[in-house]
Every structure is written in C-alpha cells, then in structure tokens.
Short mmCIF file of C-alpha atoms and ligand atoms in Angstrom, two decimals:
data_model
loop_
_atom_site.label_atom_id
_atom_site.label_comp_id
_atom_site.label_asym_id
_atom_site.label_seq_id
_atom_site.Cartn_x
_atom_site.Cartn_y
_atom_site.Cartn_z
CA MET Q 89 -51.67 -14.24 58.03
CA THR Q 90 -47.89 -14.53 58.14
CA ALA Q 91 -45.71 -11.85 59.41
CA SER Q 92 -43.39 -11.61 56.23
CA ASN Q 93 -42.14 -8.67 54.64
CA LYS Q 94 -42.60 -9.90 51.32
CA LYS Q 95 -44.69 -8.64 48.59
CA ARG Q 96 -48.18 -10.60 47.97
CA ILE Q 97 -50.19 -11.92 45.12
CA GLY Q 98 -53.52 -13.31 45.35
CA VAL Q 99 -55.11 -15.89 42.92
CA LEU Q 100 -58.53 -16.54 42.43
CA THR Q 101 -60.80 -18.30 39.58
CA SER Q 102 -64.14 -17.02 38.48
CA GLY Q 103 -67.04 -17.61 36.23
CA GLY Q 104 -67.22 -20.89 34.54
CA ASP Q 105 -64.61 -23.96 35.60
CA ALA Q 106 -62.49 -25.15 32.83
CA PRO Q 107 -60.03 -27.95 32.53
CA GLY Q 108 -56.48 -26.50 32.99
CA MET Q 109 -57.42 -23.83 35.75
CA ASN Q 110 -55.23 -25.94 38.26
CA ALA Q 111 -52.26 -25.93 36.28
CA ALA Q 112 -52.43 -22.29 36.06
CA ILE Q 113 -53.00 -21.94 39.82
CA ARG Q 114 -50.22 -24.11 40.41
CA ALA Q 115 -47.92 -22.04 38.07
CA VAL Q 116 -49.17 -18.66 39.86
CA VAL Q 117 -48.16 -20.15 43.22
CA ARG Q 118 -44.99 -21.77 41.96
CA ALA Q 119 -43.89 -18.49 39.90
CA GLY Q 120 -44.91 -16.20 42.70
CA ILE Q 121 -43.09 -17.93 45.34
CA TYR Q 122 -40.03 -18.15 42.55
CA TYR Q 123 -40.23 -14.30 41.95
CA GLY Q 124 -40.04 -13.81 45.83
CA TYR Q 125 -43.89 -13.25 46.60
CA ASP Q 126 -45.98 -14.69 49.31
CA VAL Q 127 -49.10 -16.02 47.57
CA PHE Q 128 -52.61 -16.18 48.72
CA GLY Q 129 -55.63 -18.43 47.38
CA ILE Q 130 -59.01 -16.87 47.29
CA GLU Q 131 -61.58 -19.16 47.38
CA ASN Q 132 -64.97 -18.88 45.24
CA GLY Q 133 -64.05 -16.12 42.86
CA TYR Q 134 -64.87 -12.63 43.71
CA SER Q 135 -67.47 -14.06 46.47
CA GLY Q 136 -64.28 -15.28 48.39
CA LEU Q 137 -62.39 -12.00 47.88
CA LEU Q 138 -65.66 -10.04 49.44
CA ALA Q 139 -65.83 -12.62 52.22
CA GLY Q 140 -62.09 -12.72 52.84
CA ASP Q 141 -61.61 -16.31 52.32
CA ILE Q 142 -58.20 -15.68 51.47
CA SER Q 143 -55.06 -18.06 52.89
CA PRO Q 144 -51.73 -18.82 52.09
CA MET Q 145 -50.59 -21.23 49.65
CA THR Q 146 -47.26 -23.22 49.39
CA LEU Q 147 -45.24 -24.89 47.06
CA ARG Q 148 -46.99 -28.18 48.34
CA SER Q 149 -50.41 -26.93 48.40
CA VAL Q 150 -50.38 -27.17 44.70
CA SER Q 151 -49.11 -30.59 44.57
CA GLU Q 152 -51.00 -33.23 42.49
CA ILE Q 153 -53.52 -30.79 40.91
CA ILE Q 154 -52.08 -30.39 37.53
CA ASN Q 155 -53.92 -33.46 36.32
CA ARG Q 156 -57.33 -32.53 38.13
CA GLY Q 157 -60.16 -30.79 36.07
CA GLY Q 158 -62.22 -27.91 37.71
CA THR Q 159 -60.53 -25.44 40.00
CA ILE Q 160 -59.29 -26.21 43.74
CA LEU Q 161 -59.85 -22.83 44.55
CA LYS Q 162 -63.76 -23.26 43.57
CA THR Q 163 -65.47 -20.45 41.40
CA SER Q 164 -68.44 -18.68 41.49
CA ARG Q 165 -70.70 -15.97 39.74
CA SER Q 166 -70.97 -12.83 42.07
CA PRO Q 167 -74.03 -10.68 41.56
CA GLU Q 168 -72.81 -8.84 44.76
CA PHE Q 169 -69.41 -8.01 43.19
CA ASN Q 170 -70.68 -6.72 40.07
CA THR Q 171 -72.00 -3.49 41.74
CA PRO Q 172 -69.64 -0.03 42.35
CA GLU Q 173 -70.19 -1.01 46.16
CA GLY Q 174 -69.08 -4.72 45.45
CA VAL Q 175 -65.95 -3.63 43.49
CA ASN Q 176 -65.22 -0.82 46.17
CA ARG Q 177 -65.38 -3.69 48.83
CA GLY Q 178 -63.10 -6.10 46.81
CA ALA Q 179 -60.65 -3.44 46.70
CA GLU Q 180 -60.89 -2.94 50.43
CA MET Q 181 -60.31 -6.60 51.04
CA ALA Q 182 -57.62 -6.78 48.68
CA ARG Q 183 -55.81 -3.87 50.61
CA LEU Q 184 -56.74 -5.28 54.08
CA PHE Q 185 -54.87 -8.51 53.11
CA LYS Q 186 -51.96 -6.46 51.91
CA LEU Q 187 -52.41 -7.93 48.26
CA ASP Q 188 -49.78 -5.97 45.99
CA GLY Q 189 -51.36 -7.94 43.03
CA LEU Q 190 -54.27 -9.98 42.14
CA VAL Q 191 -54.26 -12.82 39.35
CA VAL Q 192 -57.62 -13.54 37.85
CA ILE Q 193 -58.41 -16.70 36.06
CA GLY Q 194 -61.82 -16.67 34.10
CA GLY Q 195 -63.75 -15.40 31.05
CA ASP Q 196 -64.20 -11.74 29.96
CA GLY Q 197 -66.97 -11.08 32.34
CA SER Q 198 -64.10 -11.83 35.34
CA PHE Q 199 -61.58 -9.59 33.39
CA ARG Q 200 -64.36 -6.77 33.53
CA GLY Q 201 -64.48 -7.39 37.25
CA ALA Q 202 -60.54 -7.01 37.24
CA ARG Q 203 -60.57 -3.96 35.38
CA ASP Q 204 -63.00 -2.37 37.76
CA LEU Q 205 -60.50 -3.40 40.73
CA ALA Q 206 -57.65 -2.14 38.64
CA LYS Q 207 -59.29 1.28 38.59
CA LYS Q 208 -59.62 1.24 42.25
CA GLY Q 209 -55.76 0.66 42.53
CA ILE Q 210 -55.51 -2.90 42.78
CA PRO Q 211 -52.78 -4.31 40.27
CA VAL Q 212 -54.25 -7.23 38.33
CA SER Q 213 -53.38 -9.87 35.69
CA CYS Q 214 -55.60 -11.80 34.10
CA ILE Q 215 -55.72 -15.47 32.49
CA PRO Q 216 -58.15 -16.83 29.79
CA GLY Q 217 -59.72 -19.81 31.29
CA THR Q 218 -62.79 -21.23 29.56
CA ILE Q 219 -63.94 -24.17 27.38
CA ASP Q 220 -65.79 -22.01 25.21
CA ASN Q 221 -62.70 -20.35 23.33
CA ASP Q 222 -64.88 -17.13 22.80
CA ILE Q 223 -62.28 -14.58 24.50
CA SER Q 224 -61.43 -12.12 21.81
CA CYS Q 225 -57.91 -11.03 22.74
CA THR Q 226 -56.38 -14.63 22.68
CA ASP Q 227 -56.24 -17.28 20.03
CA TYR Q 228 -56.68 -19.83 22.92
CA THR Q 229 -58.34 -20.20 26.14
CA ILE Q 230 -57.57 -22.61 28.68
CA GLY Q 231 -59.92 -25.61 28.82
CA TYR Q 232 -60.91 -25.53 25.19
CA ASP Q 233 -58.58 -28.56 23.93
CA THR Q 234 -60.12 -30.45 26.93
CA ALA Q 235 -63.64 -30.03 26.00
CA LEU Q 236 -62.95 -30.46 22.23
CA ASN Q 237 -61.65 -33.89 23.16
CA THR Q 238 -64.47 -34.68 25.12
CA VAL Q 239 -67.20 -33.77 22.73
CA LYS Q 240 -64.96 -35.72 19.80
CA ASP Q 241 -65.14 -38.90 22.02
CA ALA Q 242 -68.75 -38.34 22.57
CA ILE Q 243 -69.30 -37.95 18.99
CA ASP Q 244 -67.43 -41.05 18.08
CA ARG Q 245 -69.46 -43.10 20.47
CA ILE Q 246 -72.72 -41.82 19.14
CA LYS Q 247 -71.33 -42.54 15.86
CA ASP Q 248 -70.89 -46.34 16.48
CA THR Q 249 -74.45 -46.56 17.29
CA ALA Q 250 -75.79 -44.11 14.29
CA TYR Q 251 -73.59 -46.50 12.12
CA SER Q 252 -75.44 -49.49 12.92
CA HIS Q 253 -79.05 -48.23 11.78
CA GLU Q 254 -79.90 -45.68 9.36
CA ARG Q 255 -79.96 -42.94 11.92
CA CYS Q 256 -79.56 -39.06 12.34
CA SER Q 257 -78.07 -37.91 15.77
CA ILE Q 258 -78.13 -34.27 16.67
CA ILE Q 259 -75.37 -33.49 19.17
CA GLU Q 260 -75.87 -30.11 21.18
CA VAL Q 261 -72.66 -28.89 22.35
CA MET Q 262 -71.46 -25.87 24.82
CA GLY Q 263 -70.09 -22.62 23.45
CA ARG Q 264 -72.03 -20.05 24.83
CA GLY Q 265 -72.65 -17.64 21.84
CA ALA Q 266 -69.69 -18.98 20.07
CA GLY Q 267 -69.40 -21.79 18.01
CA TYR Q 268 -65.66 -22.87 18.29
CA ILE Q 269 -66.41 -26.12 19.88
CA ALA Q 270 -69.33 -26.98 17.14
CA LEU Q 271 -67.38 -26.25 14.45
CA ASN Q 272 -63.88 -27.75 15.38
CA CYS Q 273 -65.71 -31.05 16.67
CA ALA Q 274 -67.82 -31.30 13.40
CA ILE Q 275 -64.50 -31.40 11.70
CA ALA Q 276 -62.94 -33.83 14.10
CA GLY Q 277 -65.94 -35.91 14.37
CA GLY Q 278 -66.73 -36.02 10.63
CA ALA Q 279 -70.15 -34.38 11.05
CA GLU Q 280 -72.52 -34.13 7.93
CA ALA Q 281 -73.65 -30.86 8.90
CA CYS Q 282 -72.75 -27.87 11.65
CA VAL Q 283 -75.27 -25.11 13.09
CA LEU Q 284 -73.34 -22.26 14.43
CA PRO Q 285 -74.14 -18.99 16.33
CA GLU Q 286 -72.21 -17.03 13.76
CA LYS Q 287 -74.24 -17.99 10.67
CA PRO Q 288 -77.63 -17.24 10.08
CA LEU Q 289 -79.60 -20.81 10.12
CA ASP Q 290 -81.36 -21.86 6.99
CA ILE Q 291 -82.46 -25.38 8.08
CA ASP Q 292 -83.49 -26.37 4.76
CA GLU Q 293 -80.14 -25.79 3.04
CA ASP Q 294 -77.93 -25.81 6.19
CA VAL Q 295 -79.16 -29.32 7.52
CA ILE Q 296 -81.89 -30.96 5.16
CA LYS Q 297 -80.23 -30.74 2.01
CA PRO Q 298 -76.65 -32.19 3.24
CA ILE Q 299 -78.75 -35.10 4.73
CA ILE Q 300 -80.77 -35.72 1.61
CA ASP Q 301 -77.66 -35.25 -0.72
CA GLY Q 302 -75.62 -37.54 1.54
CA ARG Q 303 -78.41 -40.30 1.32
CA ASN Q 304 -78.18 -39.88 -2.45
CA ARG Q 305 -74.67 -40.34 -2.36
CA GLY Q 306 -75.08 -43.38 -0.33
CA LYS Q 307 -74.70 -42.13 3.25
CA ASP Q 308 -77.00 -44.08 5.77
CA HIS Q 309 -76.03 -42.46 9.00
CA PHE Q 310 -75.89 -38.57 9.88
CA ILE Q 311 -74.13 -36.71 12.42
CA ILE Q 312 -75.65 -33.00 13.04
CA VAL Q 313 -73.51 -30.73 15.58
CA ALA Q 314 -75.64 -27.92 16.91
CA ALA Q 315 -73.97 -25.07 18.98
CA GLU Q 316 -75.79 -24.69 22.06
CA GLY Q 317 -76.16 -20.65 21.46
CA VAL Q 318 -78.48 -21.19 18.42
CA GLY Q 319 -81.11 -22.54 20.48
CA LYS Q 320 -83.04 -24.42 17.69
CA THR Q 321 -81.77 -28.21 18.40
CA ASP Q 322 -85.78 -29.08 18.91
CA GLU Q 323 -86.69 -27.28 15.91
CA ILE Q 324 -84.09 -28.92 13.52
CA ALA Q 325 -85.06 -32.44 15.10
CA ALA Q 326 -88.84 -31.90 14.22
CA GLU Q 327 -87.78 -30.69 10.52
CA ILE Q 328 -85.74 -33.54 9.95
CA LYS Q 329 -88.46 -35.80 10.94
CA ALA Q 330 -91.08 -34.11 8.77
CA LYS Q 331 -88.90 -33.78 5.90
CA VAL Q 332 -86.27 -36.51 5.69
CA GLY Q 333 -88.46 -39.08 7.23
CA ILE Q 334 -85.95 -40.27 10.11
CA THR Q 335 -86.56 -39.63 13.72
CA PRO Q 336 -83.37 -37.96 14.82
CA THR Q 337 -81.88 -38.80 18.63
CA VAL Q 338 -80.80 -35.79 20.27
CA SER Q 339 -77.75 -35.93 22.53
CA ILE Q 340 -77.20 -32.65 24.84
CA LEU Q 341 -73.98 -33.03 26.03
CA GLY Q 342 -74.00 -30.61 28.63
CA TYR Q 343 -71.62 -30.50 31.76
CA ILE Q 344 -69.67 -33.54 30.82
CA GLN Q 345 -68.07 -31.03 28.44
CA ARG Q 346 -66.58 -29.07 31.59
CA GLY Q 347 -65.05 -31.71 33.18
CA GLY Q 348 -62.25 -34.16 33.00
CA SER Q 349 -58.54 -34.49 33.40
CA PRO Q 350 -56.92 -31.65 31.38
CA THR Q 351 -55.15 -32.64 28.13
CA VAL Q 352 -51.52 -31.69 27.59
CA ARG Q 353 -52.27 -28.79 25.57
CA ASP Q 354 -54.29 -27.42 28.62
CA ARG Q 355 -51.86 -28.29 31.04
CA VAL Q 356 -49.04 -26.48 29.21
CA THR Q 357 -50.95 -23.51 28.34
CA GLY Q 358 -52.48 -23.05 31.80
CA SER Q 359 -48.70 -23.59 33.32
CA LEU Q 360 -46.97 -20.98 30.92
CA MET Q 361 -49.87 -18.44 31.20
CA GLY Q 362 -49.83 -18.88 34.92
CA VAL Q 363 -45.95 -17.99 34.65
CA LYS Q 364 -46.59 -15.20 32.46
CA ALA Q 365 -49.22 -13.56 34.53
CA VAL Q 366 -46.67 -13.39 37.59
CA GLU Q 367 -43.99 -12.09 35.45
CA LEU Q 368 -46.28 -9.31 34.04
CA LEU Q 369 -47.21 -8.20 37.65
CA HIS Q 370 -43.27 -8.66 38.75
CA SER Q 371 -41.90 -6.34 36.20
CA GLY Q 372 -44.74 -3.62 36.36
CA ASN Q 373 -46.57 -4.59 33.64
CA ILE Q 374 -49.88 -4.44 35.66
CA ASN Q 375 -53.50 -4.75 34.56
CA GLN Q 376 -52.88 -6.80 31.61
CA VAL Q 377 -54.31 -9.92 30.17
CA VAL Q 378 -52.21 -12.74 29.24
CA ALA Q 379 -53.00 -13.85 25.63
CA SER Q 380 -51.65 -16.43 23.23
CA HIS Q 381 -50.99 -15.14 19.77
CA SER Q 382 -49.38 -17.14 17.12
CA GLY Q 383 -48.07 -19.50 19.39
CA GLN Q 384 -46.69 -16.62 21.80
CA ILE Q 385 -47.49 -16.02 25.23
CA ILE Q 386 -47.88 -12.20 25.57
CA GLY Q 387 -49.67 -9.61 27.76
CA LEU Q 388 -52.12 -6.90 26.32
CA PRO Q 389 -53.44 -3.96 28.17
CA ILE Q 390 -57.00 -5.09 30.10
CA ASP Q 391 -59.00 -2.22 28.27
CA GLU Q 392 -57.39 -2.91 24.82
CA ALA Q 393 -58.11 -6.75 25.60
CA LEU Q 394 -61.62 -6.26 26.11
CA ALA Q 395 -62.36 -3.86 23.36
CA MET Q 396 -61.10 -6.70 20.72
CA THR Q 397 -63.29 -8.77 18.83
CA LYS Q 398 -62.85 -12.06 17.00
CA THR Q 399 -64.75 -13.91 14.22
CA ILE Q 400 -64.92 -17.60 13.46
CA SER Q 401 -63.07 -18.57 10.35
CA GLU Q 402 -64.83 -18.60 7.36
CA TYR Q 403 -62.36 -20.54 5.79
CA GLU Q 404 -62.89 -23.32 8.55
CA ILE Q 405 -66.53 -23.09 7.87
CA LEU Q 406 -66.10 -23.84 4.09
CA ALA Q 407 -63.80 -26.63 4.80
CA SER Q 408 -66.15 -28.32 7.20
CA THR Q 409 -68.71 -28.15 4.49
CA ILE Q 410 -66.25 -29.65 1.86
CA LEU Q 411 -65.10 -32.44 4.19
CA SER Q 412 -68.85 -33.47 4.94
CA LEU Q 413 -69.45 -34.40 1.31
P1 ADP M 777 -66.72 -15.54 32.88
O1 ADP M 777 -65.69 -14.64 33.62
O2 ADP M 777 -66.67 -16.95 32.54
O3 ADP M 777 -67.30 -14.42 31.48
P2 ADP M 777 -69.04 -14.21 34.24
O4 ADP M 777 -69.46 -13.56 33.01
O5 ADP M 777 -70.21 -14.88 34.98
O6 ADP M 777 -68.33 -15.40 33.56
O7 ADP M 777 -68.25 -13.30 35.29
C1 ADP M 777 -67.75 -13.77 36.34
C2 ADP M 777 -67.84 -12.94 37.47
O8 ADP M 777 -67.11 -11.60 37.41
C3 ADP M 777 -69.62 -12.36 37.75
O9 ADP M 777 -70.27 -13.06 38.85
C4 ADP M 777 -69.03 -10.93 38.39
O10 ADP M 777 -68.83 -11.25 39.76
C5 ADP M 777 -68.14 -10.44 37.91
N1 ADP M 777 -68.13 -9.33 36.46
C6 ADP M 777 -68.68 -9.89 35.57
N2 ADP M 777 -69.12 -8.82 34.76
C7 ADP M 777 -68.61 -7.73 35.49
C8 ADP M 777 -68.59 -6.27 35.23
N3 ADP M 777 -68.94 -5.80 34.33
N4 ADP M 777 -68.26 -5.66 36.36
C9 ADP M 777 -67.78 -6.37 37.53
N5 ADP M 777 -67.71 -7.71 37.58
C10 ADP M 777 -68.09 -8.10 36.59
#
C-alpha cells in the first residue's frame, strides 16, 4: 500500500461478466484519480475482497482495455461472502485497506451484497453490468447491446442456411428469467416466433400456428427464438417435428453471448456510468445505484433500486408478432 493521505476508492466486478465492464473499470479509475482519490482494484469480486486481493490501479493500468470483453479484474460468485460472517469480514477488509468507498459493478445479486456492506458502514456505489438487461431500476445494463448484436449475427448466419432448405431453426438465447434478449433479437432477426419467460407458453398457439400460417402464406423457413428462462426448447422442437413435419435444428448460443469486444453503446454507457459512480461517492450521495432513465444517467438509493420492478414491453411483444407475419 502507498503512504498517500488521499482518500481511497475500491472497485470490483461481481456475478456474470459482461462486455463494457472494462470501460466502467477504466472510468472509475480515471474519474477517481481526477477527483483526487487513490483507486484500488479488487480481483475476483467479493471473493477477492475477503482474500485481500486488492492493489493500486493507475491511469496506465487501465490503458487498452476499453475494447476488451470480460473484466480485467475478473469476477466470481462468492457463497462465502453471502453470509452474515462473510459480509462482516468484507467490511473489515474494506476498513483494513482504508477504503472510503467501494464501486460494485454487477447484477442485482451483487447490489444486495453491496447493500449489506453499506449497512456495515462501507459507502458503496453500484453500476449495473449484465448482458440480460434484467435490473429493474435501470432501462439499460452494460453488456446488453453487445449481446444483442452477437445474437443478431448468429441468427443471420443460421438464417442463411435455413433459407437454403425448408428448415426450421430454434435458437435458444440467454437472459436468465428475462426475455429482453429474446424479444429484441426476434425483432432484429426477423423471427417467426419468440418464446419469452414473461408470457405463459401455449406451443400450439405461439409456435405451431405461426409456422403453419407462415407456410400457407408462402414461407419456407422459420426462425424461432426461445429464451433460456422458459426451459422448453427441446419440447418445442419435438412438437414442431410432430405437428409440422419438419425436424428443427436447435442452436443453443450459450456463452458466446457473453464475450466479444463491446459495442459503442456499451463502451459509452460503461464509461459514463463509471464516472457517475465516482461522482456520487465524491458528492456524498453514497449507497446508490447508477441507472439509465430516458437517456439520463442518474443515481437511485440502493434500497429503492432493489425494490423496483420492470416488465417487458407488451407493445414490443405485439410488434414482434405483427412483424413476423
Ligand atoms: P449478479 O450480481 O450477476 O446478480 P449473483 O446473484 O450471482 O450475480 O451475485 C453475485 C455475488 O453477490 C454472489 O456470489 C454473492 O457473493 C453476492 N450476493 C448475492 N446476493 C447476496 C445477498 N442477498 N447478500 C449478500 N451478498 C449477496
């Protein structure tokens, strides 16, 4: 540790990684230094906080990372931290390293951990980072746009081969319990049907009928986007085979959706949210979540943020149905 008298900020990434987290780390380091702090990187999320994997970051230690996916600080899920003793030890480590504030980049599980640290007197500032866009307090989460573009590219490629045969392709996409990736990629990829966790599934009505109606209107290839959160991809494939007479190909996109160089939107949003997270701490607006609301980057008290709910747009669901005709 340095002998500096400056105030100190720590930064960690936690939960699932997302493209754009590096932009946020870079922004926290540079904004922290700009506002007069020493900034410390904590490796492996809350596990690294407990283990004291905490080291100084400099303007140059975040050079050449804005274009990289993943997180240079690495991330983890820490069952050890997720206990009252773990939170106590995390707060002790933060005090031992004399951290005056901690920036947590992750999903709402990570924010709950941050709230627990806040209750132990550690000032925190949270940044929403997940490809799933499933954090209620914000319109947008870092990584979502990159994942959408990755899925869009995959659908385009699968479509090329589906187009060459009479073929049905089911593409299973990520999103945990939310259908944001599925719905938006169904619209962007021109899918015939989209299966979302937010909508009770009737396979005959939602999948078989659009395929048969589409065939009667002259379509000869069909793209079905299924959110992983529904958990019915195999059943949908079996029903299509039995009722339409086409054996669908099933592509489970999996972890390719998490990686890749972040898009402009994720770089810019990650950067602006990183600056905002530091400014909130610096101005004494502690224990807040940075959120995007109607194009504005704002701070919301963490308890309020965690209590919020958001639902997928019924209008966009209707639009995707209209567009699939
Ligand atoms: P995400 O942040 O992407 O939602 P997780 O839900 O896996 O990911 O949370 C990441 C980590 O945050 C967990 O491994 C745990 O250490 C911590 N965490 C999650 N929920 C809580 C909680 N209720 N209290 C304290 N820590 C939590």
